[in-house]
Amino acid sequence: MLLSGASDAPAILVATSAYGHEAIAAHGHTAVLSWLAAAGADGVEIRRELLPPDFADFIDLGQACADLGLAIVYSAPERLWEVDQFATYLDKQLIEATALGAVAVKIPMGHYPVGSQVDWAALRERLAAAPPLLIENDQTPEGGTLEPLSACLEDAASAGCPLGMTFDIGNWHWTGNDPLAAAQRLGHFVRYLHCKGVVCDQGHRRASLPNDGELATWHTFLAHLPTQVPRAIEYPLQGQDLAAITTEQLARLRRL
């Protein structure tokens, strides 16, 4: 398990993206971390795309999280596989995550070369001294559908390469996959859970605060995931008192 919450309950984190680009730009990461600590979160998901492009103070940011008792999952947007090549950013992502003191690195899979020869030994060597690498089902056909994700994770396991999975509840709806079927097939690979509701507005899906009905359905696939898997809020947290809203939503996830 990446990390545990109090009394061995599932750890609950909040992705900084839950507050949106505008709130992060207006208040900064320092304020966000203070909201999370005040709300009793176990950790934070630091999103690389919400840091300045030239950001380099990963050690200081990691220490600020540690001082507040917040574990870190580091999320980077660059894909593990591009169409015709292995990711060129992986070493940079791993270095940044290590500097942060992250417990895991979350990235999209991208275009896994199913049926092609992958140098798993080389990847295994690159990951040996790094935080665990977790591929996420995203909202794309190549990186968010069951078959390529299953092929990648099963191939990695067969090669002894320690890839895990971030299971995003909402993203399956973008790619037309059933979250329950995905949990049944991929559940044993899951190390981290992204939680969000989904609404359809004029034919377009968007992440939303999950209603009670959605929360109730989550029990069906949580049964197929590892017990006490860490959970992260990745749906919008909006309002005047963001610390209070965060506290309320953390409590909802803890009741699952």
CSV table of C-alpha atoms in Angstrom, one decimal, residues 131-227:
chain,number,residue,atom,x,y,z
A,131,PRO,CA,8.9,6.1,-6.4
A,132,PRO,CA,6.4,3.6,-7.7
A,133,LEU,CA,5.1,4.4,-11.2
A,134,LEU,CA,1.4,4.3,-11.7
A,135,ILE,CA,-0.3,4.6,-15.1
A,136,GLU,CA,-3.8,6.1,-15.2
A,137,ASN,CA,-6.7,5.4,-17.4
A,138,ASP,CA,-7.2,8.8,-19.1
A,139,GLN,CA,-9.9,10.1,-21.4
A,140,THR,CA,-8.3,9.0,-24.6
A,141,PRO,CA,-9.0,5.8,-26.7
A,142,GLU,CA,-5.3,4.8,-26.6
A,143,GLY,CA,-4.8,5.3,-22.9
A,144,GLY,CA,-8.2,5.0,-21.4
A,145,THR,CA,-9.7,1.8,-22.7
A,146,LEU,CA,-9.5,-1.7,-21.2
A,147,GLU,CA,-7.6,-3.7,-23.7
A,148,PRO,CA,-4.4,-1.6,-24.1
A,149,LEU,CA,-4.3,-0.9,-20.3
A,150,SER,CA,-4.7,-4.6,-19.5
A,151,ALA,CA,-2.0,-5.6,-22.1
A,152,CYS,CA,0.5,-3.1,-20.7
A,153,LEU,CA,0.0,-4.0,-17.0
A,154,GLU,CA,0.0,-7.7,-17.7
A,155,ASP,CA,3.1,-7.5,-19.9
A,156,ALA,CA,4.8,-5.5,-17.2
A,157,ALA,CA,3.9,-8.0,-14.5
A,158,SER,CA,5.1,-10.9,-16.6
A,159,ALA,CA,8.5,-9.1,-17.1
A,160,GLY,CA,8.8,-8.3,-13.4
A,161,CYS,CA,8.5,-4.6,-14.0
A,162,PRO,CA,6.7,-2.9,-11.1
A,163,LEU,CA,4.0,-0.9,-12.8
A,164,GLY,CA,0.9,-0.1,-10.9
A,165,MET,CA,-2.4,1.6,-11.8
A,166,THR,CA,-4.3,4.7,-10.9
A,167,PHE,CA,-7.9,3.8,-11.4
A,168,ASP,CA,-9.9,6.9,-12.3
A,169,ILE,CA,-13.6,6.3,-11.7
A,170,GLY,CA,-14.9,9.0,-13.9
A,171,ASN,CA,-12.6,8.7,-16.9
A,172,TRP,CA,-14.1,5.3,-18.0
A,173,HIS,CA,-17.2,7.2,-19.0
A,174,TRP,CA,-15.3,9.3,-21.5
A,175,THR,CA,-14.1,6.2,-23.3
A,176,GLY,CA,-17.3,4.2,-23.1
A,177,ASN,CA,-16.0,1.6,-20.7
A,178,ASP,CA,-17.8,0.1,-17.7
A,179,PRO,CA,-16.0,1.0,-14.4
A,180,LEU,CA,-17.2,-2.3,-12.9
A,181,ALA,CA,-15.8,-4.4,-15.7
A,182,ALA,CA,-12.6,-2.5,-15.5
A,183,ALA,CA,-12.4,-3.0,-11.8
A,184,GLN,CA,-13.0,-6.7,-12.2
A,185,ARG,CA,-10.2,-7.1,-14.8
A,186,LEU,CA,-7.7,-4.6,-13.5
A,187,GLY,CA,-8.4,-4.3,-9.8
A,188,HIS,CA,-5.4,-6.3,-8.6
A,189,PHE,CA,-3.1,-3.7,-10.3
A,190,VAL,CA,-4.7,-0.7,-8.7
A,191,ARG,CA,-2.6,1.2,-6.1
A,192,TYR,CA,-4.4,4.6,-6.2
A,193,LEU,CA,-8.0,5.7,-6.8
A,194,HIS,CA,-9.2,8.9,-8.5
A,195,CYS,CA,-12.7,9.9,-7.4
A,196,LYS,CA,-15.0,12.1,-9.4
A,197,GLY,CA,-18.6,12.3,-10.5
A,198,VAL,CA,-19.5,12.8,-14.1
A,199,VAL,CA,-22.3,14.8,-15.7
A,200,CYS,CA,-23.3,15.3,-19.3
A,201,ASP,CA,-24.1,18.9,-20.3
A,202,GLN,CA,-25.3,19.4,-23.9
A,203,GLY,CA,-23.5,16.3,-25.0
A,204,HIS,CA,-20.3,17.1,-23.3
A,205,ARG,CA,-19.1,15.3,-20.2
A,206,ARG,CA,-17.4,17.1,-17.3
A,207,ALA,CA,-16.2,16.2,-13.9
A,208,SER,CA,-18.5,17.0,-11.0
A,209,LEU,CA,-19.0,16.6,-7.3
A,210,PRO,CA,-20.5,13.1,-7.0
A,211,ASN,CA,-24.0,12.9,-5.8
A,212,ASP,CA,-25.2,10.4,-3.2
A,213,GLY,CA,-26.4,8.1,-5.9
A,214,GLU,CA,-23.0,8.0,-7.6
A,215,LEU,CA,-21.3,7.4,-4.3
A,216,ALA,CA,-23.6,4.5,-3.6
A,217,THR,CA,-22.7,2.8,-6.9
A,218,TRP,CA,-19.0,3.0,-6.2
A,219,HIS,CA,-19.3,0.2,-3.6
A,220,THR,CA,-19.9,-2.3,-6.5
A,221,PHE,CA,-16.4,-1.9,-7.9
A,222,LEU,CA,-14.5,-0.9,-4.7
A,223,ALA,CA,-15.1,-4.6,-3.8
A,224,HIS,CA,-12.7,-5.6,-6.6
A,225,LEU,CA,-9.9,-3.2,-5.7
A,226,PRO,CA,-7.3,-3.8,-3.0
A,227,THR,CA,-8.6,-3.0,0.5
